[in-house]
Amino acid sequence: MPLFVLGPQCLIFDMPARGETSLSGSAQIEQALHRLNTLGSVLMIAAHPDDENTALLAYYARGRSMRTGYLSLTRGEGGQNLIGPEQGDVLGVIRTQELLAARRIDGAEQFFTRAIDFGYTKSADETLAKWGREKVLSDIVWVIRKFRPDIVILRFSGTPRDGHGQHQSSAILGQEAFFAAADPARFPEQFRYVKPWQAHRLLFNVFSFSAQQEKEAREMPNRIEVDTGEFNPVLGKSYMEIAGISRSLHRSQGMGAPERRGPSKNYLVTVAGPVAEHEAFDGIDATWARVRGGDSIGKILSEAVRTFRSEQPEKTIPLLLKARPMIAAAIDDPWARVKLAELDEVLALLSGLWLDATTERYAALRGSVVTIHMEAINRSEFPITWSGSLVFQNENAGFQIGAGVMRDPLELAYNEPHQDKSAWKVPQNQLYSKPYWLRKPHTADIYEVDQPEWIGLADTPPLLTARFELNFNGTSVTLDRPVHYRYVDPTGGELTRGLVIVPAVAVNLPEGVVLFPSEAPKKIEVELKANAANEAGELHLDLPQGWHVEPASQPFHLGDEGSEQALTFSVTPPRAQSEAHLRAIATTKDGDISSGLTVVAFPHIPTQVLFPDAAAKVERTDVKLTARRVAYVMGAGDQVPEALRQLGSDVTLLSAHDLAERDLSSFDAIVTGVRAYNVRPDLRANQQRLLDYVHGGGTLIVQYNVAEGGPFGGHRSGELAHIGPFPLEIGRDRVTVEDSPVRFIQPDHALLSYPNHITEHDFDNWVQERGLYFASKWDPQYQPVLEANDPGEKGLEGGMLYARYGKGVYIFSAYSWFRELPAGVPGAYRIFANMLSARGQR
Ligand SMILES: [Zn+2]
């Protein structure tokens, strides 16, 4: 009876042998057999989710059977979310999952560095200084040394041609990493796990932002062409069609893309290594010949490819079993390691072997016992026995749970389900299941990762992995499966989600920022939710001296699992301006808990559970507001309404019906949310009613909208044609440096003096940027109020325009209120309060 222990591969997560895929049946098997017989690899490097050339990834992964990877330096945290209010860390989690979903379509693998997308910047120097050049370089080198690509493809040139400073940086660092990965003197601490690696060739896949750049690309010397319009009859699609499906999964970026047919030219230019004259793999032997003794392995696998019959897939198994010991004999070669794991997964495909490991619930508490059900079904006539199983924990380099050995090997008869069971007592010190890159506090620019061997991984390894020990007619084969929760959603059908460890009581602070615009006390509500029955304890708020909380603590008792209770505290701020951090702490029999629970659920990605700290920023700063009743037209999603409530206004969200029918005259001000004119046809349809409201004495504040034909594409022309009462054109100008100076064009302008006197200090401590999509042209009836610019550029006056119209006021403001208000920037509150109070300014 085999008592097996964990192999060394658990120490360092080798790349997955079983990437999940959108394919099944004989198309999947044919792809897998070709892949097994191809030993070439290509790694694409760029800065963001959506920078990748998806068609080229699909071409190499699905068309050429190469091992293909995309290394995105960041997770896209700084972008604009088109499907909800999530920003920053949570947006990074959503985009990570969108990229993984896209890779399941195009067949490539996904990697990231620790770098954070801190927002748009025009400069590579700013980017590299913020990230820490050596840190991000070391991460790229690490991924190259682990992945060992033959070809590295850059998406950008490393020059201002690339636009975004993070694009430029991805090419500057990618080029440096190409050489540094091969240099034994660089990052020697990595050699505990990997060896130096010299990729054969570095290519630039020309990214063209304009027709002019497109023309330049066609004229570049030494370029080779790849036609991703080629049709793949096994898949029934061209690589461009696959790319359209894959790319459309970038939903948070509004990246819906066409599935193009017909030819599609891509250009690749050699940057380093021998010049490619015909194709990217010129001079690279992507066959088994590159492994010692590989010729005979390649012959057997070629025969497997040639003789595979989709109606009798198990007939191909003996050929694979013949090649297997030969590959195992060459296991010192990293290629053999990769291919052995791949081969074992192909055996499962050929036998229709179903292996699954599930738990009874998706969440578990510290100290509880999790039962793991393993199931195996052989859906072929090929003789397979199940000889053992075990479950291990991926934290701490693979901690084995129980011996998990079966007494008698089970013969897996055709289509007969067989089960095994294991149990795990969750340790009292088990971490809550945070994504690995969010476990430690981080700056706005780079993550801190505790386990260096996890750097580069797209996602956190599953908490538990089940290992199945099988025997294919005399040959031992080991296959791993993540332990997950499998369930049926009435509208979504059968789904899975990862097993997570949750706090017994989730402590949620609904507001991330609490503003005290005066000395008056404010109520702060804390929401408790039970993840187990009969949880009880005491809740208190932790605040520094000078802040006063009533009561000092409150008892709570939650009944059934899932029950909720809200407890309210009264907080009195200090008299003077002050900023502090508040923490809510529940003391229970199992210790102190100060974590909330947020579920991120979208139909296009697996459900994610996050555990934000039960902490908030409290801000005492004087802000006067004369507007009480404020209406908000939500656009693509932002957190501005909560911020306006913090100011003390009563905020109403306007529905399509409200816009069309409701009497608007009772509102002191109406505010349109970010990109509201881009995404709300009902807003555009009722623009005249809004302008009439202004004419009659109201105040309308329009936040930024994306210029038509902007990077998100697809906007119908004319969308923004009537955005103001007088002609106004929105351009692409941005001010990206968050501390760049802002000048007052008319220092005594009403907007800068009533009811709050605005000074340059109100532009202190802004985050990420000043503003975006400034107006580029406007009628003289608008008065520009502020001027700002990035270093070395000309001043831009189109960020804040003020116009009187009839008895009211219209304000266009493309400053980044949607970032500054939720971040608790005091000056942003004061300026926004003045805009809302414009009605009282005359
Ligand atoms: Zn980008």
Coordinates of N, CA and C in Angstrom, one line a residue, residues 208-334:
S208 N 0.1 49.9 -31.5 CA -0.1 51.1 -32.2 C -1.4 51.8 -31.6
F209 N -1.2 53.1 -31.1 CA -2.3 53.8 -30.6 C -2.9 54.7 -31.7
S210 N -2.3 54.9 -32.8 CA -2.8 55.8 -33.8 C -2.5 55.3 -35.2
A211 N -3.1 55.9 -36.2 CA -2.9 55.5 -37.6 C -1.4 55.8 -37.9
Q212 N -0.8 56.9 -37.4 CA 0.6 57.2 -37.7 C 1.5 56.1 -37.1
Q213 N 1.2 55.7 -35.9 CA 2.0 54.6 -35.3 C 1.9 53.3 -36.0
E214 N 0.7 53.0 -36.5 CA 0.4 51.8 -37.3 C 1.3 51.8 -38.5
K215 N 1.4 53.0 -39.2 CA 2.1 53.2 -40.4 C 3.6 52.9 -40.1
E216 N 4.1 53.5 -39.0 CA 5.5 53.3 -38.6 C 5.8 51.9 -38.3
A217 N 4.8 51.2 -37.7 CA 5.0 49.8 -37.4 C 5.2 49.0 -38.7
R218 N 4.5 49.3 -39.7 CA 4.6 48.6 -41.0 C 5.9 48.8 -41.6
E219 N 6.6 49.9 -41.3 CA 7.9 50.3 -41.9 C 9.1 49.9 -41.1
M220 N 8.8 49.3 -39.9 CA 10.0 49.0 -39.0 C 10.9 47.9 -39.7
P221 N 12.2 48.1 -39.6 CA 13.1 47.1 -40.2 C 13.0 45.8 -39.3
N222 N 13.4 44.7 -40.0 CA 13.6 43.4 -39.3 C 12.3 43.0 -38.6
R223 N 11.2 43.4 -39.2 CA 9.9 42.9 -38.6 C 9.5 41.6 -39.2
I224 N 8.8 40.8 -38.4 CA 8.2 39.6 -39.0 C 6.7 39.8 -38.7
E225 N 5.9 39.0 -39.5 CA 4.5 39.1 -39.4 C 3.9 37.9 -38.8
V226 N 2.8 38.0 -38.0 CA 2.0 36.9 -37.6 C 0.6 37.2 -37.9
D227 N -0.1 36.2 -38.6 CA -1.5 36.4 -39.0 C -2.3 35.7 -37.9
T228 N -2.9 36.5 -37.0 CA -3.8 35.9 -36.0 C -5.2 35.7 -36.5
G229 N -5.4 36.0 -37.8 CA -6.7 35.8 -38.4 C -6.8 34.4 -38.9
E230 N -5.8 33.6 -38.8 CA -5.8 32.2 -39.2 C -6.9 31.4 -38.5
F231 N -7.5 30.5 -39.3 CA -8.6 29.7 -38.7 C -8.1 28.4 -38.1
N232 N -8.6 28.0 -37.0 CA -8.3 26.8 -36.4 C -9.5 25.8 -36.5
P233 N -9.4 24.8 -37.4 CA -10.7 24.0 -37.6 C -11.0 23.2 -36.4
V234 N -10.1 22.8 -35.6 CA -10.4 22.0 -34.4 C -11.3 22.8 -33.4
L235 N -10.9 24.1 -33.3 CA -11.6 24.9 -32.4 C -12.8 25.6 -33.0
G236 N -12.8 25.6 -34.4 CA -13.9 26.2 -35.1 C -13.9 27.8 -35.1
K237 N -12.7 28.3 -34.8 CA -12.6 29.7 -34.7 C -11.2 30.2 -35.1
S238 N -11.1 31.5 -35.5 CA -9.7 32.0 -35.7 C -9.2 32.6 -34.3
Y239 N -7.9 32.9 -34.3 CA -7.4 33.4 -33.0 C -7.9 34.8 -32.7
M240 N -8.3 35.5 -33.7 CA -8.9 36.8 -33.5 C -10.3 36.7 -32.9
E241 N -11.0 35.6 -33.3 CA -12.3 35.4 -32.8 C -12.2 35.0 -31.3
I242 N -11.2 34.1 -31.0 CA -11.0 33.7 -29.6 C -10.6 34.9 -28.8
A243 N -9.8 35.8 -29.4 CA -9.4 37.0 -28.7 C -10.6 37.9 -28.3
G244 N -11.5 38.0 -29.3 CA -12.7 38.8 -29.0 C -13.5 38.3 -27.8
I245 N -13.6 36.9 -27.7 CA -14.3 36.4 -26.5 C -13.5 36.6 -25.2
S246 N -12.2 36.3 -25.3 CA -11.3 36.5 -24.2 C -11.3 37.9 -23.7
R247 N -11.1 38.8 -24.6 CA -11.0 40.2 -24.3 C -12.3 40.8 -23.7
S248 N -13.4 40.3 -24.1 CA -14.7 40.8 -23.6 C -14.9 40.5 -22.2
L249 N -14.1 39.6 -21.6 CA -14.2 39.3 -20.2 C -13.6 40.4 -19.3
H250 N -12.9 41.4 -19.9 CA -12.4 42.5 -19.1 C -13.6 43.5 -18.9
R251 N -14.6 43.0 -18.2 CA -15.9 43.8 -18.2 C -15.7 45.0 -17.3
S252 N -14.9 45.0 -16.3 CA -14.7 46.2 -15.4 C -14.1 47.3 -16.2
Q253 N -13.5 47.0 -17.4 CA -12.9 48.1 -18.2 C -13.8 48.4 -19.4
G254 N -14.9 47.7 -19.5 CA -15.8 48.0 -20.6 C -15.1 47.6 -21.9
M255 N -14.5 46.4 -21.9 CA -13.6 46.0 -23.1 C -14.3 45.1 -24.0
G256 N -15.7 45.1 -24.1 CA -16.4 44.3 -25.0 C -15.7 44.5 -26.4
A257 N -15.4 43.4 -27.0 CA -14.6 43.4 -28.3 C -15.2 42.6 -29.3
P258 N -15.1 43.0 -30.6 CA -15.7 42.2 -31.7 C -14.9 40.9 -31.9
E259 N -15.6 39.9 -32.4 CA -14.9 38.6 -32.8 C -14.6 38.8 -34.3
R260 N -13.4 39.3 -34.6 CA -13.1 39.7 -36.0 C -12.7 38.5 -36.8
R261 N -13.2 38.5 -38.1 CA -12.8 37.4 -39.0 C -12.0 38.0 -40.1
G262 N -11.3 37.1 -40.9 CA -10.4 37.6 -41.9 C -9.0 37.8 -41.4
P263 N -8.1 38.2 -42.3 CA -6.7 38.3 -41.8 C -6.5 39.4 -40.8
S264 N -5.4 39.2 -40.0 CA -5.1 40.2 -39.0 C -3.6 40.2 -38.8
K265 N -2.9 41.3 -39.2 CA -1.5 41.3 -39.2 C -1.0 41.8 -37.8
N266 N 0.0 41.1 -37.3 CA 0.7 41.5 -36.1 C 2.2 41.6 -36.4
Y267 N 2.9 42.6 -35.9 CA 4.3 42.8 -36.2 C 5.2 42.5 -35.0
L268 N 6.2 41.8 -35.2 CA 7.2 41.5 -34.1 C 8.6 41.9 -34.6
V269 N 9.3 42.7 -33.8 CA 10.6 43.2 -34.1 C 11.6 42.7 -33.1
T270 N 12.7 42.1 -33.5 CA 13.7 41.6 -32.6 C 14.4 42.8 -31.9
V271 N 14.4 42.7 -30.6 CA 15.1 43.7 -29.7 C 16.4 43.2 -29.2
A272 N 16.5 41.9 -28.9 CA 17.7 41.3 -28.4 C 17.7 39.9 -28.8
G273 N 18.9 39.3 -28.9 CA 19.1 37.9 -29.3 C 19.2 37.9 -30.9
P274 N 19.4 36.7 -31.4 CA 19.5 36.6 -32.9 C 18.2 37.1 -33.6
V275 N 18.4 37.8 -34.7 CA 17.2 38.4 -35.4 C 16.3 37.4 -35.9
A276 N 15.0 37.5 -35.7 CA 14.0 36.5 -36.2 C 13.8 36.9 -37.7
E277 N 14.0 36.0 -38.6 CA 13.8 36.4 -40.0 C 12.5 35.9 -40.5
H278 N 12.0 34.7 -40.1 CA 10.8 34.2 -40.6 C 9.7 34.1 -39.5
E279 N 10.0 33.7 -38.3 CA 9.0 33.6 -37.3 C 9.7 33.7 -35.9
A280 N 8.9 33.9 -34.9 CA 9.5 34.2 -33.6 C 10.4 33.0 -33.1
F281 N 10.1 31.8 -33.5 CA 10.8 30.6 -33.0 C 12.0 30.2 -33.9
D282 N 12.3 31.1 -34.8 CA 13.5 30.8 -35.6 C 14.7 30.3 -34.8
G283 N 15.3 29.2 -35.2 CA 16.5 28.7 -34.5 C 16.2 28.1 -33.1
I284 N 14.9 27.9 -32.8 CA 14.6 27.2 -31.5 C 14.0 25.9 -31.8
D285 N 14.6 24.8 -31.2 CA 14.1 23.5 -31.4 C 13.0 23.3 -30.4
A286 N 11.7 23.4 -30.8 CA 10.6 23.3 -29.9 C 10.1 21.8 -29.9
T287 N 11.0 20.9 -29.9 CA 10.6 19.5 -29.9 C 11.2 18.7 -28.7
W288 N 10.9 17.5 -28.6 CA 11.5 16.7 -27.5 C 13.0 16.5 -27.7
A289 N 13.5 16.8 -28.8 CA 15.0 16.7 -29.0 C 15.8 17.5 -28.0
R290 N 15.1 18.5 -27.4 CA 15.9 19.3 -26.5 C 16.1 18.7 -25.1
V291 N 15.4 17.5 -24.9 CA 15.5 16.8 -23.7 C 16.4 15.5 -24.0
R292 N 17.3 15.2 -23.0 CA 18.1 14.0 -23.2 C 17.2 12.8 -23.4
G293 N 17.5 12.0 -24.4 CA 16.7 10.8 -24.7 C 15.3 11.2 -25.2
G294 N 15.1 12.4 -25.6 CA 13.8 12.9 -26.0 C 13.3 12.5 -27.3
D295 N 14.3 12.1 -28.3 CA 13.8 11.7 -29.6 C 12.8 10.6 -29.6
S296 N 13.1 9.6 -28.8 CA 12.2 8.5 -28.7 C 10.9 8.8 -28.1
I297 N 10.9 9.7 -27.1 CA 9.7 10.2 -26.5 C 8.8 10.9 -27.5
G298 N 9.5 11.8 -28.3 CA 8.8 12.6 -29.3 C 8.1 11.6 -30.3
K299 N 8.8 10.5 -30.7 CA 8.3 9.6 -31.7 C 7.0 9.0 -31.1
I300 N 7.0 8.6 -29.9 CA 5.8 7.9 -29.3 C 4.7 8.9 -29.2
L301 N 5.0 10.2 -28.8 CA 3.9 11.2 -28.6 C 3.4 11.6 -30.0
S302 N 4.2 11.6 -31.0 CA 3.7 11.9 -32.4 C 2.8 10.9 -32.8
E303 N 3.1 9.6 -32.5 CA 2.2 8.5 -32.8 C 0.8 8.7 -32.1
A304 N 0.9 9.1 -30.9 CA -0.3 9.4 -30.1 C -1.2 10.4 -30.7
V305 N -0.5 11.5 -31.2 CA -1.3 12.6 -31.9 C -1.9 12.0 -33.1
R306 N -1.1 11.2 -33.9 CA -1.6 10.7 -35.2 C -2.7 9.7 -35.1
T307 N -2.6 8.9 -34.0 CA -3.6 7.7 -34.0 C -4.8 8.0 -33.1
F308 N -4.8 9.2 -32.4 CA -5.9 9.5 -31.5 C -7.3 9.5 -32.3
R309 N -8.2 8.8 -31.7 CA -9.6 8.8 -32.3 C -10.6 9.3 -31.3
S310 N -11.3 10.3 -31.7 CA -12.2 10.9 -30.7 C -13.2 10.0 -30.1
E311 N -13.6 9.0 -30.9 CA -14.7 8.1 -30.4 C -14.1 7.0 -29.4
Q312 N -12.8 6.8 -29.4 CA -12.2 5.9 -28.5 C -10.9 6.5 -27.9
P313 N -11.1 7.5 -27.1 CA -9.9 8.2 -26.6 C -9.0 7.3 -25.7
E314 N -9.6 6.3 -25.0 CA -8.8 5.5 -24.1 C -7.7 4.6 -24.8
K315 N -8.0 4.5 -26.2 CA -7.0 3.7 -26.9 C -5.6 4.4 -27.0
T316 N -5.6 5.7 -26.7 CA -4.3 6.4 -26.8 C -3.5 6.3 -25.5
I317 N -4.2 5.8 -24.4 CA -3.5 5.7 -23.1 C -2.3 4.9 -23.1
P318 N -2.2 3.7 -23.7 CA -1.0 2.9 -23.7 C 0.2 3.6 -24.2
L319 N 0.0 4.4 -25.3 CA 1.2 5.1 -25.8 C 1.7 6.1 -24.8
L320 N 0.8 6.8 -24.1 CA 1.3 7.7 -23.1 C 2.0 7.0 -21.9
L321 N 1.4 5.8 -21.6 CA 2.1 5.1 -20.5 C 3.5 4.5 -20.9
K322 N 3.6 4.3 -22.2 CA 4.9 3.9 -22.7 C 6.0 5.1 -22.6
A323 N 5.5 6.3 -22.9 CA 6.4 7.4 -22.9 C 6.7 7.9 -21.5
R324 N 5.8 7.6 -20.6 CA 5.8 8.2 -19.2 C 7.2 7.8 -18.5
P325 N 7.6 6.5 -18.4 CA 8.8 6.3 -17.7 C 10.0 6.9 -18.3
M326 N 10.0 7.1 -19.6 CA 11.1 7.8 -20.3 C 11.2 9.2 -19.9
I327 N 10.0 9.9 -19.8 CA 10.0 11.3 -19.3 C 10.5 11.3 -17.9
A328 N 10.0 10.4 -17.1 CA 10.3 10.4 -15.6 C 11.8 10.2 -15.5
A329 N 12.5 9.5 -16.4 CA 13.9 9.2 -16.3 C 14.7 10.5 -16.5
A330 N 14.1 11.5 -17.2 CA 14.8 12.7 -17.5 C 14.3 13.9 -16.6
I331 N 13.8 13.5 -15.4 CA 13.1 14.5 -14.6 C 14.0 15.6 -14.1
D332 N 15.3 15.5 -14.2 CA 16.1 16.6 -13.8 C 16.0 17.8 -14.7
D333 N 15.5 17.5 -15.9 CA 15.3 18.6 -16.9 C 13.9 19.2 -16.6
P334 N 13.9 20.6 -16.4 CA 12.7 21.2 -16.1 C 11.5 21.0 -17.1

